[in-house]
Coordinates of C-alpha atoms in Angstrom, one line a residue:
M1 CA 34.9 30.7 -45.2
A2 CA 32.2 31.9 -42.5
L3 CA 30.2 29.0 -40.8
P4 CA 26.5 29.0 -41.7
R5 CA 24.5 30.8 -38.8
L6 CA 22.3 28.6 -36.7
S7 CA 18.5 29.5 -36.8
F8 CA 17.1 30.4 -33.5
F9 CA 14.7 27.3 -33.4
A10 CA 17.8 25.1 -34.1
F11 CA 20.0 26.6 -31.6
S12 CA 17.0 26.1 -29.0
L13 CA 16.8 22.7 -29.9
I14 CA 20.4 21.9 -29.3
L15 CA 20.2 23.5 -25.9
I16 CA 17.2 21.6 -24.9
L17 CA 18.9 18.4 -25.9
I18 CA 22.2 19.2 -24.0
S19 CA 20.3 20.3 -20.7
S20 CA 17.8 17.4 -20.6
P21 CA 19.1 14.5 -18.7
L22 CA 16.4 12.1 -20.1
A23 CA 17.3 12.9 -23.6
L24 CA 21.0 12.0 -23.2
S25 CA 20.7 9.2 -21.0
K26 CA 20.1 5.6 -21.7
T27 CA 17.5 3.3 -19.9
L28 CA 18.9 0.7 -17.6
K29 CA 19.0 -2.5 -19.6
R30 CA 18.0 -4.4 -16.4
D31 CA 14.8 -2.5 -16.5
V32 CA 14.2 -2.6 -20.1
K33 CA 14.6 -6.5 -19.9
A34 CA 12.4 -6.9 -16.9
L35 CA 9.6 -4.8 -18.3
N36 CA 9.5 -6.3 -21.9
E37 CA 9.4 -9.8 -20.4
I38 CA 6.6 -8.5 -18.1
K39 CA 4.8 -7.2 -21.2
A40 CA 5.2 -10.5 -23.0
S41 CA 3.5 -12.3 -19.9
L42 CA 0.3 -14.2 -20.3
G43 CA -2.6 -11.8 -19.2
W44 CA -0.2 -8.8 -19.3
R45 CA -0.7 -8.1 -23.0
V46 CA -3.7 -6.0 -22.5
V47 CA -1.1 -3.2 -22.2
Y48 CA -1.3 -2.7 -25.8
A49 CA 0.0 1.0 -25.5
W50 CA 3.6 -0.6 -24.8
V51 CA 4.9 0.5 -28.1
G52 CA 8.6 0.0 -28.7
D53 CA 11.4 -1.6 -26.5
D54 CA 12.2 1.2 -24.4
P55 CA 9.8 1.8 -21.5
C56 CA 11.2 5.1 -20.8
G57 CA 10.6 6.1 -24.5
D58 CA 13.0 5.9 -27.4
G59 CA 13.5 8.6 -30.2
D60 CA 10.0 9.5 -31.4
L61 CA 8.4 7.1 -29.1
P62 CA 6.8 8.3 -25.7
P63 CA 7.3 6.3 -22.6
W64 CA 5.0 3.3 -21.9
S65 CA 1.6 4.4 -20.5
G66 CA 1.7 3.8 -16.6
V67 CA 5.5 4.0 -16.7
T68 CA 7.3 6.7 -15.1
C69 CA 11.2 7.2 -15.4
S70 CA 13.6 9.4 -13.9
T71 CA 17.4 10.0 -14.3
Q72 CA 19.9 8.6 -12.0
G73 CA 23.5 8.9 -12.8
D74 CA 23.8 8.1 -16.3
Y75 CA 21.0 6.2 -16.9
R76 CA 17.1 6.4 -16.9
V77 CA 15.4 3.9 -14.4
V78 CA 11.8 3.1 -13.8
T79 CA 10.4 4.7 -10.6
E80 CA 6.9 4.3 -10.9
L81 CA 4.6 1.5 -12.6
D82 CA 0.7 2.4 -12.4
L83 CA -1.4 -0.1 -14.1
H84 CA -4.4 0.2 -12.1
N85 CA -7.9 -0.8 -13.5
N86 CA -6.2 -2.3 -16.7
K87 CA -7.9 -5.7 -16.6
L88 CA -4.7 -7.4 -15.8
T89 CA -5.1 -11.0 -15.2
G90 CA -2.7 -14.0 -14.2
P91 CA 0.1 -13.6 -11.4
I92 CA 2.3 -10.8 -11.0
P93 CA 5.6 -11.8 -13.2
P94 CA 8.4 -12.4 -10.9
Q95 CA 10.7 -10.0 -13.1
I96 CA 9.0 -7.2 -11.0
G97 CA 11.6 -7.7 -8.5
R98 CA 14.4 -6.5 -10.9
L99 CA 12.8 -2.8 -11.0
K100 CA 15.2 -2.1 -8.5
R101 CA 14.7 1.7 -8.3
L102 CA 10.7 1.2 -8.1
K103 CA 9.1 3.7 -5.9
I104 CA 5.4 3.1 -6.6
L105 CA 3.8 0.1 -7.6
N106 CA 0.0 0.4 -8.3
L107 CA -1.9 -2.7 -9.4
R108 CA -5.2 -2.3 -7.7
W109 CA -8.7 -2.7 -9.6
N110 CA -7.3 -5.7 -11.8
K111 CA -8.0 -9.5 -12.0
L112 CA -4.9 -10.5 -10.8
Q113 CA -4.4 -14.2 -9.2
D114 CA -2.2 -16.5 -7.4
I115 CA 0.1 -15.5 -4.9
I116 CA 1.9 -12.1 -4.2
P117 CA 5.4 -13.0 -5.4
P118 CA 8.2 -12.8 -2.7
E119 CA 10.5 -10.9 -5.2
I120 CA 8.6 -7.7 -4.6
G121 CA 10.7 -7.9 -1.3
E122 CA 13.8 -7.0 -3.6
L123 CA 12.3 -3.5 -4.2
K124 CA 14.3 -1.6 -1.5
S125 CA 13.1 1.9 -2.7
L126 CA 9.5 1.1 -3.0
T127 CA 7.2 3.4 -0.8
H128 CA 3.6 2.8 -2.1
L129 CA 2.2 -0.7 -2.6
Y130 CA -1.1 -0.9 -4.1
L131 CA -2.2 -4.5 -4.5
S132 CA -6.1 -4.2 -3.5
F133 CA -9.2 -5.3 -5.1
N134 CA -7.6 -8.2 -6.9
S135 CA -8.0 -12.1 -6.3
F136 CA -4.6 -13.0 -4.8
K137 CA -4.5 -15.9 -2.8
G138 CA -2.2 -17.5 -0.3
E139 CA -0.4 -15.6 2.5
I140 CA 0.9 -12.3 2.8
P141 CA 4.7 -12.7 2.1
R142 CA 7.2 -12.0 5.0
E143 CA 9.4 -10.6 2.2
L144 CA 7.3 -7.2 2.4
A145 CA 9.1 -6.7 5.6
N146 CA 12.4 -6.2 3.5
L147 CA 11.2 -2.9 2.1
P148 CA 12.7 -0.3 4.5
E149 CA 11.2 2.8 2.8
L150 CA 7.7 1.3 2.6
R151 CA 4.8 3.9 3.7
Y152 CA 1.6 2.6 2.5
L153 CA 0.7 -0.8 2.2
Y154 CA -2.6 -1.8 0.5
L155 CA -3.8 -5.5 0.5
Q156 CA -7.3 -5.2 1.0
E157 CA -10.2 -7.0 -0.9
N158 CA -8.4 -10.2 -2.1
R159 CA -8.5 -13.7 -0.9
L160 CA -5.2 -13.9 1.3
I161 CA -5.3 -16.5 4.1
G162 CA -3.0 -17.1 7.0
K163 CA -1.6 -14.8 9.7
I164 CA -0.4 -11.3 9.1
P165 CA 3.4 -11.5 9.4
A166 CA 4.7 -9.7 12.6
E167 CA 7.7 -9.0 10.7
L168 CA 5.8 -6.0 9.0
G169 CA 6.0 -4.2 12.3
T170 CA 9.7 -3.7 11.8
L171 CA 9.0 -1.3 8.8
R172 CA 10.0 1.9 10.6
N173 CA 8.4 4.2 7.8
L174 CA 4.9 2.2 7.6
R175 CA 2.2 4.7 8.0
H176 CA -0.8 2.8 6.4
L177 CA -1.6 -0.9 6.5
D178 CA -4.8 -2.3 4.8
V179 CA -5.5 -6.1 4.8
G180 CA -9.2 -5.9 5.2
N181 CA -11.6 -8.1 3.4
N182 CA -9.6 -11.0 3.3
H183 CA -9.5 -14.5 4.9
L184 CA -7.0 -14.0 7.6
V185 CA -6.7 -15.4 10.7
G186 CA -4.7 -15.2 14.1
T187 CA -4.4 -12.6 16.8
I188 CA -3.7 -9.0 17.3
R189 CA -1.2 -9.9 20.0
E190 CA 0.6 -11.9 17.6
L191 CA 0.7 -9.0 15.2
I192 CA 2.5 -6.7 17.4
R193 CA 4.4 -8.9 19.4
I194 CA 7.7 -7.4 18.3
E195 CA 8.8 -5.0 20.8
G196 CA 8.8 -1.4 19.4
C197 CA 6.7 -2.2 16.3
F198 CA 4.8 -0.2 13.8
P199 CA 6.5 3.0 15.4
A200 CA 5.1 5.2 12.4
L201 CA 1.8 3.5 11.8
R202 CA -1.3 5.9 11.5
N203 CA -4.0 3.8 10.1
L204 CA -4.3 0.0 10.8
Y205 CA -7.3 -1.7 8.7
L206 CA -8.0 -5.4 9.7
N207 CA -11.6 -5.5 9.2
N208 CA -13.8 -8.5 7.8
N209 CA -11.4 -11.2 8.4
Y210 CA -11.3 -13.9 11.0
L211 CA -9.2 -12.7 13.6
T212 CA -9.7 -14.2 17.4
G213 CA -8.5 -13.5 20.8
G214 CA -8.6 -10.2 22.6
I215 CA -7.5 -6.8 22.2
P216 CA -4.0 -6.6 24.0
A217 CA -3.3 -3.6 26.3
Q218 CA 0.1 -3.5 24.1
L219 CA -1.9 -1.9 21.2
A220 CA -1.6 1.2 23.1
N221 CA 2.0 1.4 22.3
L222 CA 1.2 2.3 18.8
T223 CA 1.2 5.9 19.9
N224 CA 0.8 7.5 16.3
L225 CA -2.4 5.5 15.6
E226 CA -5.2 7.7 14.3
I227 CA -7.5 4.9 12.6
F228 CA -8.1 1.4 14.0
Y229 CA -10.5 -0.4 12.1
L230 CA -11.3 -3.9 13.5
S231 CA -15.1 -4.4 12.3
Y232 CA -16.4 -7.9 11.6
N233 CA -13.9 -10.3 13.2
K234 CA -14.3 -12.4 16.0
I235 CA -12.3 -10.6 18.6
S236 CA -13.7 -11.3 22.2
G237 CA -13.1 -9.9 25.8
A238 CA -12.9 -6.3 27.2
V239 CA -11.5 -3.0 25.4
P240 CA -8.2 -2.0 27.4
T241 CA -8.5 1.3 28.9
G242 CA -5.2 2.1 27.5
L243 CA -6.6 2.7 24.0
A244 CA -8.3 5.6 25.3
Y245 CA -4.8 7.2 25.7
I246 CA -3.4 6.7 22.3
P247 CA -3.0 10.6 21.7
K248 CA -4.0 11.0 18.1
L249 CA -6.8 8.3 17.9
I250 CA -9.7 9.6 15.7
Y251 CA -11.7 6.6 14.7
L252 CA -12.0 3.2 16.8
Y253 CA -14.3 0.6 14.8
L254 CA -15.0 -2.4 17.1
D255 CA -18.3 -3.3 15.7
H256 CA -19.4 -6.8 14.8
N257 CA -17.1 -8.9 17.0
Q258 CA -17.7 -10.5 20.4
L259 CA -16.6 -7.9 22.9
T260 CA -18.0 -7.8 26.2
G261 CA -17.8 -5.7 29.5
R262 CA -17.9 -1.9 29.6
I263 CA -16.2 0.9 27.6
D264 CA -14.2 3.1 30.1
S265 CA -15.6 6.8 30.5
E266 CA -12.0 8.0 29.6
F267 CA -12.9 7.2 25.8
Y268 CA -15.5 9.9 26.0
K269 CA -13.3 12.4 27.2
H270 CA -10.6 11.7 24.4
P271 CA -9.9 15.2 22.6
F272 CA -9.9 13.9 19.1
L273 CA -11.9 10.6 19.0
K274 CA -14.6 11.3 16.6
E275 CA -16.3 7.8 16.0
L276 CA -16.5 4.9 18.6
Y277 CA -18.5 2.1 17.0
I278 CA -19.7 -0.8 18.8
E279 CA -22.8 -2.3 17.4
G280 CA -22.9 -6.0 17.1
N281 CA -21.0 -7.0 20.3
S282 CA -22.2 -8.2 23.8
F283 CA -21.3 -5.1 25.9
K284 CA -22.9 -4.4 29.0
Q285 CA -26.2 -2.1 28.8
G286 CA -25.7 1.5 28.8
V287 CA -22.6 1.2 26.6
K288 CA -22.9 4.1 24.0
P289 CA -21.1 4.9 20.8
I290 CA -19.5 8.0 19.8
G291 CA -20.5 9.8 16.5
V292 CA -22.6 8.4 13.5
H293 CA -21.0 5.3 11.8
K294 CA -19.9 5.6 8.1
V295 CA -17.6 3.2 6.2
L296 CA -14.0 4.2 6.4
E297 CA -12.5 4.5 2.9
V298 CA -9.8 6.7 2.3
S299 CA -8.8 7.8 -1.1
D300 CA -5.5 6.4 -2.4
T301 CA -4.7 10.0 -3.6
E302 CA -4.2 11.3 0.0
F303 CA -1.2 9.1 0.4
L304 CA 0.7 9.8 -2.9
V305 CA 3.1 12.1 -0.9

């Protein structure tokens, strides 16, 4: 007896199911459990679009909003969690540390409070961490230095206190560090005290804090630096000439500190320096800025690479 012939549509559907890893794979139980516990957390119930139990989608149910999954081996894993501007409140649940394959965590523009949980330091695959524009308090956890793949770290516009951990300088891939608009103290010398620190850093935002001390000459060892934003602190002393030899420096914002002396002529010969902003200091008469001041705000989308 001849077998019934499959319609073209049915045959095509079978081929899609066979060839699609996401269709055949199960979501890693650890990720499912972690995100369901996060879903149930007080203040996180606002993510009402999270329907079903599987964050990567199950049957007719799509993946949860803001959750991106990929197939690794025999399982689907969560690789991105983007919940920015979702009116989230309360602390970040410690279960976040169980999402071991997470690469991007974007929680900016919410109403999150309490400390930044040290469990984030367990996300060894993380490349992008956006925690800006919340109400986090406490110190920046040293555990963030345990993220070997981290490239972009956004902590600005919170209520963070204490010193910036020098251990962040051991992150070999870190390109962008923004801790502006917090309540941080300490000195730049303490931040860069580890030899060979911040080898890949391009953008360093320390503005609008309570940093003291001088600008150490060792800062010139950050040879990939393009943006140094130091505005509105309590930095004193002279500006080291060595900064004029940072080869790729484009923006140098030193305004509204307690700096004195002169600006070396080498700064005005720098081939790429577009802006040197010095207003609100005690420099000697005749010291001039470079360029026209503007607020340096770089779009997050420029770093999603």
